[in-house]
Structure formats: structure tokens, C-alpha cells
Short mmCIF file of C-alpha atoms in Angstrom, two decimals:
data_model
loop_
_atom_site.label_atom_id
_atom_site.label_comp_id
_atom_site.label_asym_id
_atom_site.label_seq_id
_atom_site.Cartn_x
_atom_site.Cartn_y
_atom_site.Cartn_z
CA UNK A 65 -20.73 -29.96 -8.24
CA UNK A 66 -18.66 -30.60 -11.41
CA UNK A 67 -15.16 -28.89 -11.65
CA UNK A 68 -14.23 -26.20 -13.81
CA UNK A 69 -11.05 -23.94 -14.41
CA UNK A 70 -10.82 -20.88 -12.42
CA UNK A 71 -11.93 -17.70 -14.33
CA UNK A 72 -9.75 -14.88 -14.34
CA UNK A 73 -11.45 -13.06 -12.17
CA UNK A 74 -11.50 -15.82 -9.88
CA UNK A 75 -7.38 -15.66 -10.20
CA UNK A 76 -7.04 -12.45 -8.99
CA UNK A 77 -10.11 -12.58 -6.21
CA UNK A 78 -8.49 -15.84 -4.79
CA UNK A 79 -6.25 -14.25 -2.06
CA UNK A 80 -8.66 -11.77 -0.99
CA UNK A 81 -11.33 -14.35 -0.31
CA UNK A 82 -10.16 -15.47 2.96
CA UNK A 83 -12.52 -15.85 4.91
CA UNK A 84 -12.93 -15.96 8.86
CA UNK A 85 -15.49 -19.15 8.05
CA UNK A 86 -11.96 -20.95 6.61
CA UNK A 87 -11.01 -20.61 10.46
CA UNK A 88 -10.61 -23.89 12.13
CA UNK A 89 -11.98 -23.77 15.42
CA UNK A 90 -9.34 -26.04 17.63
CA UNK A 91 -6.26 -23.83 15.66
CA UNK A 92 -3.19 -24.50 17.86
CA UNK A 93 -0.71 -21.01 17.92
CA UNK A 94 1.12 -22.08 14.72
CA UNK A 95 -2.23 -22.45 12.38
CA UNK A 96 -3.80 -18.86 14.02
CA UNK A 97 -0.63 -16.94 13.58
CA UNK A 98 -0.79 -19.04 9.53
CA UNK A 99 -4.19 -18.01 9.36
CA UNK A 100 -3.51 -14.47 10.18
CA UNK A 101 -0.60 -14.01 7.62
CA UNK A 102 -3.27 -14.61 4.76
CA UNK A 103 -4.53 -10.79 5.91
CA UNK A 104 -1.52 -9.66 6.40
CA UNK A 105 -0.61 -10.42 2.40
CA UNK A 106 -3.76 -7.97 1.28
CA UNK A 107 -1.69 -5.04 2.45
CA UNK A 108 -0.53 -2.19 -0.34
CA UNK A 109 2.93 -1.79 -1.87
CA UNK A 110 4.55 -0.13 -4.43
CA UNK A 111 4.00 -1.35 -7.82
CA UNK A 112 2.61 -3.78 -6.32
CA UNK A 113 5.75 -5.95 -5.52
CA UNK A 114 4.55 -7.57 -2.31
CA UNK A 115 8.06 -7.04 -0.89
CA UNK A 116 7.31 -9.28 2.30
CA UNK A 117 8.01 -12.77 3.69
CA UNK A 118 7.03 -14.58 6.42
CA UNK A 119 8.74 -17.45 8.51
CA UNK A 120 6.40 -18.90 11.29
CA UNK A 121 7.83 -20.63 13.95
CA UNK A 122 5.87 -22.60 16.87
CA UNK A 123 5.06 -19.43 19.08
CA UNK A 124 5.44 -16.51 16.64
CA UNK A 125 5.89 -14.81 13.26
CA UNK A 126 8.41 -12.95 11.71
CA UNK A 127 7.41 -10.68 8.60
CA UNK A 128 10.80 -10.33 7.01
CA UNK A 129 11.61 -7.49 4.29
CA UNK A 130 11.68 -9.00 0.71
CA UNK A 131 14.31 -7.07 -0.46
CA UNK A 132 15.01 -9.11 -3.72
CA UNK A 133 11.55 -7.46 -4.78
CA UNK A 134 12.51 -3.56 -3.60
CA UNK A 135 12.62 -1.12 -6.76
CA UNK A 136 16.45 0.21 -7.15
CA UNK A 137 15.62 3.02 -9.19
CA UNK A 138 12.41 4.46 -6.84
CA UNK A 139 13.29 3.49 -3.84
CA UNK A 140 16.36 3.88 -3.22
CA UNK A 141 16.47 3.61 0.68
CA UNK A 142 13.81 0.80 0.45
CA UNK A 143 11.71 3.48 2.61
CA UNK A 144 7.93 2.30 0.63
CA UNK A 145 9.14 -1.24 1.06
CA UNK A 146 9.04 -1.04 4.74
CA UNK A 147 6.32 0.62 5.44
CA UNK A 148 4.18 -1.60 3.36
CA UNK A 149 5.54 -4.34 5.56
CA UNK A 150 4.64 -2.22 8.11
CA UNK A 151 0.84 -2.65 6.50
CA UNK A 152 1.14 -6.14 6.44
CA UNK A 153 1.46 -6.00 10.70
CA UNK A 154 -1.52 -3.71 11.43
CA UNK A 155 -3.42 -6.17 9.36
CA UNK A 156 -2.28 -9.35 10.81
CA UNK A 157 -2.50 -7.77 13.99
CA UNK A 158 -6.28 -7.09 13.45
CA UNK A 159 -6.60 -10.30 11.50
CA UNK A 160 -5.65 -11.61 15.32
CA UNK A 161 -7.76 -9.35 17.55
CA UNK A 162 -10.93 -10.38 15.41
CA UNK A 163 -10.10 -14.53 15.90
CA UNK A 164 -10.10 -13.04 19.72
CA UNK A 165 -5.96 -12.62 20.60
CA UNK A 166 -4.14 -9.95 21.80
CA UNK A 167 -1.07 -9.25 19.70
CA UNK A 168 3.09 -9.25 21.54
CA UNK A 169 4.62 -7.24 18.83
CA UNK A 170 8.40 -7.08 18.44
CA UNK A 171 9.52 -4.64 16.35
CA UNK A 172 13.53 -5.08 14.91
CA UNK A 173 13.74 -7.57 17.19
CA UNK A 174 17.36 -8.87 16.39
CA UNK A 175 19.90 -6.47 15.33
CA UNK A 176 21.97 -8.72 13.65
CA UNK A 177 19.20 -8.99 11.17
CA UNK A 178 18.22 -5.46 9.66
CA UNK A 179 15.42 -7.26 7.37
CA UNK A 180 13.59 -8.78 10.12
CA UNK A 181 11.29 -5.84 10.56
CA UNK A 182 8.76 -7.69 13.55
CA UNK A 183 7.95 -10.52 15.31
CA UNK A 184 4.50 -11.00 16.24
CA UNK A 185 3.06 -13.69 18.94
CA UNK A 186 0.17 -14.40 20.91
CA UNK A 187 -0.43 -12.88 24.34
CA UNK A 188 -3.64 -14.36 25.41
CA UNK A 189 -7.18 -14.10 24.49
CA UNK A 190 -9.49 -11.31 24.40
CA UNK A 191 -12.64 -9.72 22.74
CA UNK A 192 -12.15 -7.81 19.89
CA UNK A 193 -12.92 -4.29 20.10
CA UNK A 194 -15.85 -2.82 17.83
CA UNK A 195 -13.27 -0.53 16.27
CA UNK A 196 -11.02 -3.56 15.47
CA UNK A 197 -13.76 -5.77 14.22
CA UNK A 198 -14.87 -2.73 11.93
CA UNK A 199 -11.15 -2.16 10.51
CA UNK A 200 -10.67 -5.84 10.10
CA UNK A 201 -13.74 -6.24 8.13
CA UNK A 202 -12.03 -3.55 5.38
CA UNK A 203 -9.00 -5.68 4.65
CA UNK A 204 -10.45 -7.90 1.89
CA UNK A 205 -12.80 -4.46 0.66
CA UNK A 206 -9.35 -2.12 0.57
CA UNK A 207 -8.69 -1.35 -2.73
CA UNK A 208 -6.36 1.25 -4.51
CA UNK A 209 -7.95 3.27 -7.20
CA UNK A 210 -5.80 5.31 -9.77
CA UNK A 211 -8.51 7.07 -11.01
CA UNK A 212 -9.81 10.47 -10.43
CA UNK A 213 -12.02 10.80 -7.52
CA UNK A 214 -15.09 13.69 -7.16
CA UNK A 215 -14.00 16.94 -5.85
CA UNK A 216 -16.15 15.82 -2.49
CA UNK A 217 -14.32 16.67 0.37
CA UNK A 218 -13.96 14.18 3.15
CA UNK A 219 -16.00 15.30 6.21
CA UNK A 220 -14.18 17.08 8.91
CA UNK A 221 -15.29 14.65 11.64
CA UNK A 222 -14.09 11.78 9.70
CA UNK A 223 -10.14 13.81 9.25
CA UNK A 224 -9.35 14.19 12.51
CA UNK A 225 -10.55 10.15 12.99
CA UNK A 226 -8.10 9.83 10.42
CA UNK A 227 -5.44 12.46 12.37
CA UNK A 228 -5.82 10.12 15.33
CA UNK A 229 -5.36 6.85 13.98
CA UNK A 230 -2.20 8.12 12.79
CA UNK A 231 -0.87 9.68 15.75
CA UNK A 232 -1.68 5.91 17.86
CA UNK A 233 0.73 4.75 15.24
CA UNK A 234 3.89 7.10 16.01
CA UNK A 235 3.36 9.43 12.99
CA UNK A 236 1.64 12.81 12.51
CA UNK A 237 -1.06 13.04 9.55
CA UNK A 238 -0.39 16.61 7.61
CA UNK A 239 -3.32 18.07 5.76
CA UNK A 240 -2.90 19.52 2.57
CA UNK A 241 -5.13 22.27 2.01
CA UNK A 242 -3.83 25.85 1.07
CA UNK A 243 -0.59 24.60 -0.19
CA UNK A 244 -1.87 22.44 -2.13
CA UNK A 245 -0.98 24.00 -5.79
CA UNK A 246 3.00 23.76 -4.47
CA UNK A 247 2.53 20.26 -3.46
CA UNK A 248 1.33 19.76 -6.87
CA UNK A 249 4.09 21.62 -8.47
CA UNK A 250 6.28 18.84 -6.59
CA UNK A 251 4.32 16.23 -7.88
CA UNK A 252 4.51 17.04 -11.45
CA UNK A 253 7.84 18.01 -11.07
CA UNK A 254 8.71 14.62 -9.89
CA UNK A 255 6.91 13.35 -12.60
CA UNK A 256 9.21 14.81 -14.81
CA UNK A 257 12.24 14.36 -13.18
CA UNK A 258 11.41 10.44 -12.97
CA UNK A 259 9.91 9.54 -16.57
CA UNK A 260 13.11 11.83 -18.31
CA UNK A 261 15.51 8.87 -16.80
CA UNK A 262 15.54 5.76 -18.80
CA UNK A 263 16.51 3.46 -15.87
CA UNK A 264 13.20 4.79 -13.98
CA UNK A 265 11.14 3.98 -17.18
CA UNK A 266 12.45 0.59 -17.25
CA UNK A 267 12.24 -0.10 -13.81
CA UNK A 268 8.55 0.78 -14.00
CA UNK A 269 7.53 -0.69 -17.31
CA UNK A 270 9.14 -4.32 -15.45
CA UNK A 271 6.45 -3.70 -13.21
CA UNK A 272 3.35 -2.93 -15.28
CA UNK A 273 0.95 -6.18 -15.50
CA UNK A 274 -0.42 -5.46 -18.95
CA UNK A 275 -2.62 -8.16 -20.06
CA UNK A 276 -0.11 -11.22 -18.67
CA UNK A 277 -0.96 -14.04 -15.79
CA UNK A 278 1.23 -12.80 -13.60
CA UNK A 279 0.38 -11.98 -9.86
CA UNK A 280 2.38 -8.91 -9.25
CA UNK A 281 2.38 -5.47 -10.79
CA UNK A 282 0.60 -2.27 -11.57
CA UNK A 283 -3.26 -3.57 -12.59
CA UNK A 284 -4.01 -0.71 -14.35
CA UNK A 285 -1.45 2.07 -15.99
CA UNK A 286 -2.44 3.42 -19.49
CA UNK A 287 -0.70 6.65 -21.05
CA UNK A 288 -1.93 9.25 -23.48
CA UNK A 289 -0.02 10.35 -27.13
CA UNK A 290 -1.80 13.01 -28.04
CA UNK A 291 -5.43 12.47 -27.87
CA UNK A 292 -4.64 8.82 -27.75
CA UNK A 293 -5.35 6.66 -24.64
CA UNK A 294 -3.26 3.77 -25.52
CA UNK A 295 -4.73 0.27 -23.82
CA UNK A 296 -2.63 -1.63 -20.80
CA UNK A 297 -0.87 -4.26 -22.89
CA UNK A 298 1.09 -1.62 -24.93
CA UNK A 299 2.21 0.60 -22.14
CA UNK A 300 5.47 -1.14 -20.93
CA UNK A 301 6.87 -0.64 -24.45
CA UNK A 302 5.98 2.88 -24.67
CA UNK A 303 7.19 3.68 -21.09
CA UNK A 304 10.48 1.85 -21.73
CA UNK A 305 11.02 4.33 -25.55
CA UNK A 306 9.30 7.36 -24.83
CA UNK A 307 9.19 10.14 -22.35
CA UNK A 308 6.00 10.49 -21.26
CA UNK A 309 6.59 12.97 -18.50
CA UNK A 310 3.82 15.92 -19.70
CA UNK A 311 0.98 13.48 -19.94
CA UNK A 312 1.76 11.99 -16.42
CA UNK A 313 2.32 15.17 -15.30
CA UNK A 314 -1.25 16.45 -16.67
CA UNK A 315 -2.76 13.11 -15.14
CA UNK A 316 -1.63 13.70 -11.99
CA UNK A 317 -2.57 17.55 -11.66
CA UNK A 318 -5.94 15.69 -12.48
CA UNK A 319 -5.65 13.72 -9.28
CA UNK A 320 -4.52 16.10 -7.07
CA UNK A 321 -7.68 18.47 -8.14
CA UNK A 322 -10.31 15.57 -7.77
CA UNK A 323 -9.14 14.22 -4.29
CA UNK A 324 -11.12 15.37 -1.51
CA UNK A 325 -8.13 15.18 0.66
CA UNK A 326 -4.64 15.49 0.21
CA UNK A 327 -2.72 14.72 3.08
CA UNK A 328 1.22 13.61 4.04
CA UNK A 329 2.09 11.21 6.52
CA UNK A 330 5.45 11.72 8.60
CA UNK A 331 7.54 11.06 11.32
CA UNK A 332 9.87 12.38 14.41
CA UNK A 333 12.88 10.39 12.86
CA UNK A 334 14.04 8.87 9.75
CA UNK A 335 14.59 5.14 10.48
CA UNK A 336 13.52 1.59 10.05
CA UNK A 337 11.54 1.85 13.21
CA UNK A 338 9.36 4.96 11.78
CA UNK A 339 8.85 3.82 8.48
CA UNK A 340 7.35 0.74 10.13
CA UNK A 341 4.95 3.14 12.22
CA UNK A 342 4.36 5.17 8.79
CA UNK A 343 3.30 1.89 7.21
CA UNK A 344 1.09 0.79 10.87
CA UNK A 345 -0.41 4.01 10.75
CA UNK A 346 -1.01 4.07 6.77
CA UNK A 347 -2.88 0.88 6.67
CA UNK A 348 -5.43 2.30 9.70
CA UNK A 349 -5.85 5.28 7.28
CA UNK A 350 -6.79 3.08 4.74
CA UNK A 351 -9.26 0.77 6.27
CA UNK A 352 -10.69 3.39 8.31
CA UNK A 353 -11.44 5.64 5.14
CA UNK A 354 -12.32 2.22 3.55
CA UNK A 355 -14.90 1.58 6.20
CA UNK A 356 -16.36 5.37 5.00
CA UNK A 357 -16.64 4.52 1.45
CA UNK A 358 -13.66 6.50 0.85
CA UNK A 359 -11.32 5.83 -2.00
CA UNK A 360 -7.46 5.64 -1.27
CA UNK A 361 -3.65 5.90 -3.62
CA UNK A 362 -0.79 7.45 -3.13
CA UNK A 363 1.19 10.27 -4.92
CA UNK A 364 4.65 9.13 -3.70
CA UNK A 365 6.92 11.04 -6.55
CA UNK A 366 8.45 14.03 -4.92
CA UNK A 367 9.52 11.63 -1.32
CA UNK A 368 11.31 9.38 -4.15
CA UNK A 369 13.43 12.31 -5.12
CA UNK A 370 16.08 13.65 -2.10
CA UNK A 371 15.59 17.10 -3.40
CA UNK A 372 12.20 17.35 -4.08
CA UNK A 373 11.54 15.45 -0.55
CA UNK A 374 12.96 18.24 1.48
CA UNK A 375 11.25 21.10 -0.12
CA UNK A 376 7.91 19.11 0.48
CA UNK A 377 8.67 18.82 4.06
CA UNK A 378 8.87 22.45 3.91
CA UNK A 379 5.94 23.06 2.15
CA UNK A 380 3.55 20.82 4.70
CA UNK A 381 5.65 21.43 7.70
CA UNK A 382 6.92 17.84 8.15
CA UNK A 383 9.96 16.89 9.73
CA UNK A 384 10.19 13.86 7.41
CA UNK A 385 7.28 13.12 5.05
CA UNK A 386 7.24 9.36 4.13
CA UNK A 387 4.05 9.60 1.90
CA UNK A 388 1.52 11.45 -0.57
CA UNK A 389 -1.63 9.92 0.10
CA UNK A 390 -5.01 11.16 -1.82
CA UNK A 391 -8.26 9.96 -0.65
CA UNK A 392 -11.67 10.66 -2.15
CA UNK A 393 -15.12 9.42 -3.62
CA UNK A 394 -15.49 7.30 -6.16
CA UNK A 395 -16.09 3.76 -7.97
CA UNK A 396 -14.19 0.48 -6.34
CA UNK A 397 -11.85 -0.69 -8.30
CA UNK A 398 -11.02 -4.50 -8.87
CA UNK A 399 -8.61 -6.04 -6.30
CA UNK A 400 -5.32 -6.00 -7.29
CA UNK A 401 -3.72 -9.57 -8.28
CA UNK A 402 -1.99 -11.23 -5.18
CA UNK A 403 0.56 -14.32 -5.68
CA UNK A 404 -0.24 -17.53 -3.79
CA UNK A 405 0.31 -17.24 -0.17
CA UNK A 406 2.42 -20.41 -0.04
CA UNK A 407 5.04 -18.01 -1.96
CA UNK A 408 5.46 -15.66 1.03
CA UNK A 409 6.53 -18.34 3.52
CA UNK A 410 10.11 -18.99 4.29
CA UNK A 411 11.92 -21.76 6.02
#
């Protein structure tokens, strides 16, 4: 078959093509726990920075925070940086059940080192569970979507699914349903807040992928001027000059009104340790509602604000909310782009 260039589609589908049939049968510890990692990079993160590393070593894996890629301006605390690393483990750690391991997970496992969030090792073989094998088969289909969704709600049955899978993790799932119009408030508030300060803007339009090659950043963002929807490629100069804070405010009111569940994850304490259960249990979420033809993103703003975050743990009841998450029907959107997975691995 004659060679050709890769399409640009074919660019950005690359990393998510990985494919259990890539799997080489007689894998020694060091090329399953390799294998694994390449699951582990389809995780979310915000503005899509892929703030993780990896440094494999004969008998395990260490997935190390990428701190050199953590947003200054938005998060502050690094809090959305680890708990997407805490995605990457719950997929690597399924990515491992399905090739028929059991998972030793060491979470913070040297003090000394506050950026080496786990270390994850093999501790025997075993069958997958069905409930596993079904999560696992979401992580190349997971997509986020920053559209509006249908004002569908989810089905009750499926919630509390969702409720549990987050409480196996360490955090508590909070459902937003009668206060919903104050965590909206929050949200556009936020919204506000964040676009009227130049160093947010720029911060943000460094991350916006436009129409460039590069394998990082927001896919999609457009804004509105007026009646205007201006197109991708023009939207990091117009979010560096302008205030755009009403129209992103308006958008957003139109997300929170078209999800079919709004819904905060949280947990007992405020540490390293919970964020990474925030992000375990935050990736289940997603696959699981994934697996339903559900549609996920994240509304984030008001926890990226100190004052705005305590008033929404009032409003939901949370001791300490560490994410907005929306989840509804609607169309899949393209994969995100993903850098090569060579990048990710450290010596």
C-alpha cells in the first residue's frame, strides 16, 4: 500500500487510536505498564494542557505532575492539574484490568517529592470485570463537548450509578437541581470576574488552538461581538484586547439551561490526596456517562475564584467543591488533539 502524508484528521485521531490489537502478547512488566500509559494520556485537562509525565521504571510507573504546563492565572493551587492526573490513573488502571492485571497503586508515595502524585505496579493477573471492560472501552470514545446539550434529563437510575462511582473514589457527587439559578449566578459571575483581568485573558488566549498544528489547547472556543460569531483563528486576539465577559456570560447561562444534569464533585479535605480522588472519581463519571451516550464538560469558573468557591460550597452543600461538571445529550464532538506519547515520558 503506497504511503501518503497523514491528514489532519489523522493528526489529531493518532493518540486515541490505540488499540488493544497493538498489544504484544509476550509484554514483559515494563512494555504492559508502557502500553497502559498510552490510555492514561486520553484523560481531560484544563485547556487542554496535558499537565502529566510519566517515568517507567522496571516494576512500576510513576505519573508525575507537569507543573511547567499548570495555568498561573486559573489555577492557582494547581487543584485542576491534579485531578486530571488523577484521570490519567483511573484510566491506566483500567487500561491494566482489561490486558488482565490487577493494579498496586501508590498514591504520594515519596514525600520528598510533592509532584509525584502515584506509582502504579502490577499485582498479579486477573479477569477483568464486565464493569471495567465496559469503562475501558469509553476511553478512546470520551470526548468533551462545549456545546449546548438538549434539555433531556439524565435518567434517575443512571445518577445514582453516577453518585456511586464517585463515592468508590473518596468524593461525594452533589446534584444540582433547585439551586441551580444561584449556581449559575456563580458561574456568570466568574465569568466576569475572570475575562475583566487582562492576565486571565492572556493566559487563556496562549491556550486557544485556533487553526495552528499544535497538539495542545482549547479545539474549539469562538466568541460573539454583537450578532457576530467570530471563527477560531481570530479568537486569541480578541480575547487578549477585549472584554468579552457578557457574551461568555450569556453562553454559559446557555449551558447551564441545556444540561440535563448539573452536578459538583467534592471532597472531606482539601489536599493533594483528594484532588487525586476528585480526578479518580471524575474520569469514572465520565466514561460511565460516556458508556450512556451522555455528553460531558465542565463549568470550573466560580472553584477558580477563592470567593466565589466558598459561596458555591454553600449553595450545594459541599465541604470543598473541586468541580462544575455538566452532562447531557447531544452530538460527539471530534477528539481533542493529543501530543505524541513519546513527549510524556521522562528519564
Amino acid at each position: 500500500m503506497p504511503s501518503h502524508a497523514m491528514t489532519h484528521d489523522e493528526e489529531i485521531r493518532g493518540p486515541w487510536s490505540v488499540d488493544l490489537a497493538d498489544f504484544p502478547p509476550d509484554a514483559g512488566t515494563h512494555e504492559v505498564l508502557a502500553f497502559a500509559a498510552r490510555f492514561g494520556l486520553l484523560a481531560p485537562s484544563p485547556h487542554n494542557t496535558q499537565p502529566w509525565l510519566f517515568h517507567l521504571h522496571d516494576a512500576h510507573l510513576d505519573v508525575i505532575g507537569d507543573t511547567s504546563r499548570g495555568l498561573a492565572v486559573s489555577d492557582p493551587y494547581d487543584r485542576e492539574l491534579v485531578i486530571s492526573c488523577g484521570s490519567v490513573i483511573t484510566n491506566i488502571t483500567l487500561a491494566l484490568s482489561r490486558l488482565g492485571y490487577r493494579s498496586d497503586v501508590v498514591v504520594m508515595p515519596d514525600p520528598r517529592d510533592p509532584e509525584l502524585y502515584a506509582r502504579i505496579g502490577l499485582a498479579g493477573s486477573a479477569e477483568p470485570s464486565s464493569d471495567d471492560v465496559e469503562l475501558f472501552e469509553q476511553i478512546t470514545r470520551r470526548r468533551t463537548s462545549r456545546v449546548a446539550f438538549d434539555e433531556r434529563r439524565l435518567p434517575d437510575e443512571l445518577v445514582t450509578r453516577l453518585a456511586r462511582d464517585v463515592m468508590d473514589a473518596g468524593a461525594t457527587l452533589h446534584v444540582v437541581d433547585d439551586r441551580r439559578p444561584t449556581v449559575c449566578d456563580l458561574i456568570t459571575e466568574a465569568d466576569r470576574l475572570q475575562m475583566a483581568d487582562p492576565h486571565f485573558r492572556r493566559e487563556l488566549a496562549a491556550w486557544l488552538a485556533g487553526r495552528g498544528d499544535r497538539a495542545d489547547g482549547i479545539p474549539e472556543f469562538s466568541v460573539e461581538i454583537g450578532h457576530l460569531r467570530l471563527p477560531p483563528f481570530v479568537t486569541p486576539l480578541v480575547v487578549r484586547t477585549f472584554d468579552i465577559g457578557d457574551g461568555k456570560a450569556a453562553y454559559d447561562t446557555e449551558l447551564v439551561e441545556h444540561s440535563g444534569l448539573l452536578a459538583v464533585i467534592a471532597t472531606p479535605r482539601d489536599d493533594v490526596t483528594s484532588r487525586l480522588s476528585a480526578g479518580r472519581a471524575l474520569q469514572k463519571v465520565l466514561l460511565r456517562a460516556c458508556a450512556h451516550d451522555v455528553r460531558s464538560s465542565f463549568l470550573n469558573q466560580p472553584i477558580e475564584i477563592d470567593s466565589l468557591r466558598g459561596r458555591l460550597a454553600t449553595a450545594v452543600g459541599a465541604a470543598n467543591p473541586q468541580l462544575v461538571l455538566r452532562l447531557g445529550y447531544g452530538p460527539s464532538p471530534s477528539p481533542s488533539r493529543r501530543r505524541d506519547p513519546a513527549e510524556f515520558f521522562v528519564s
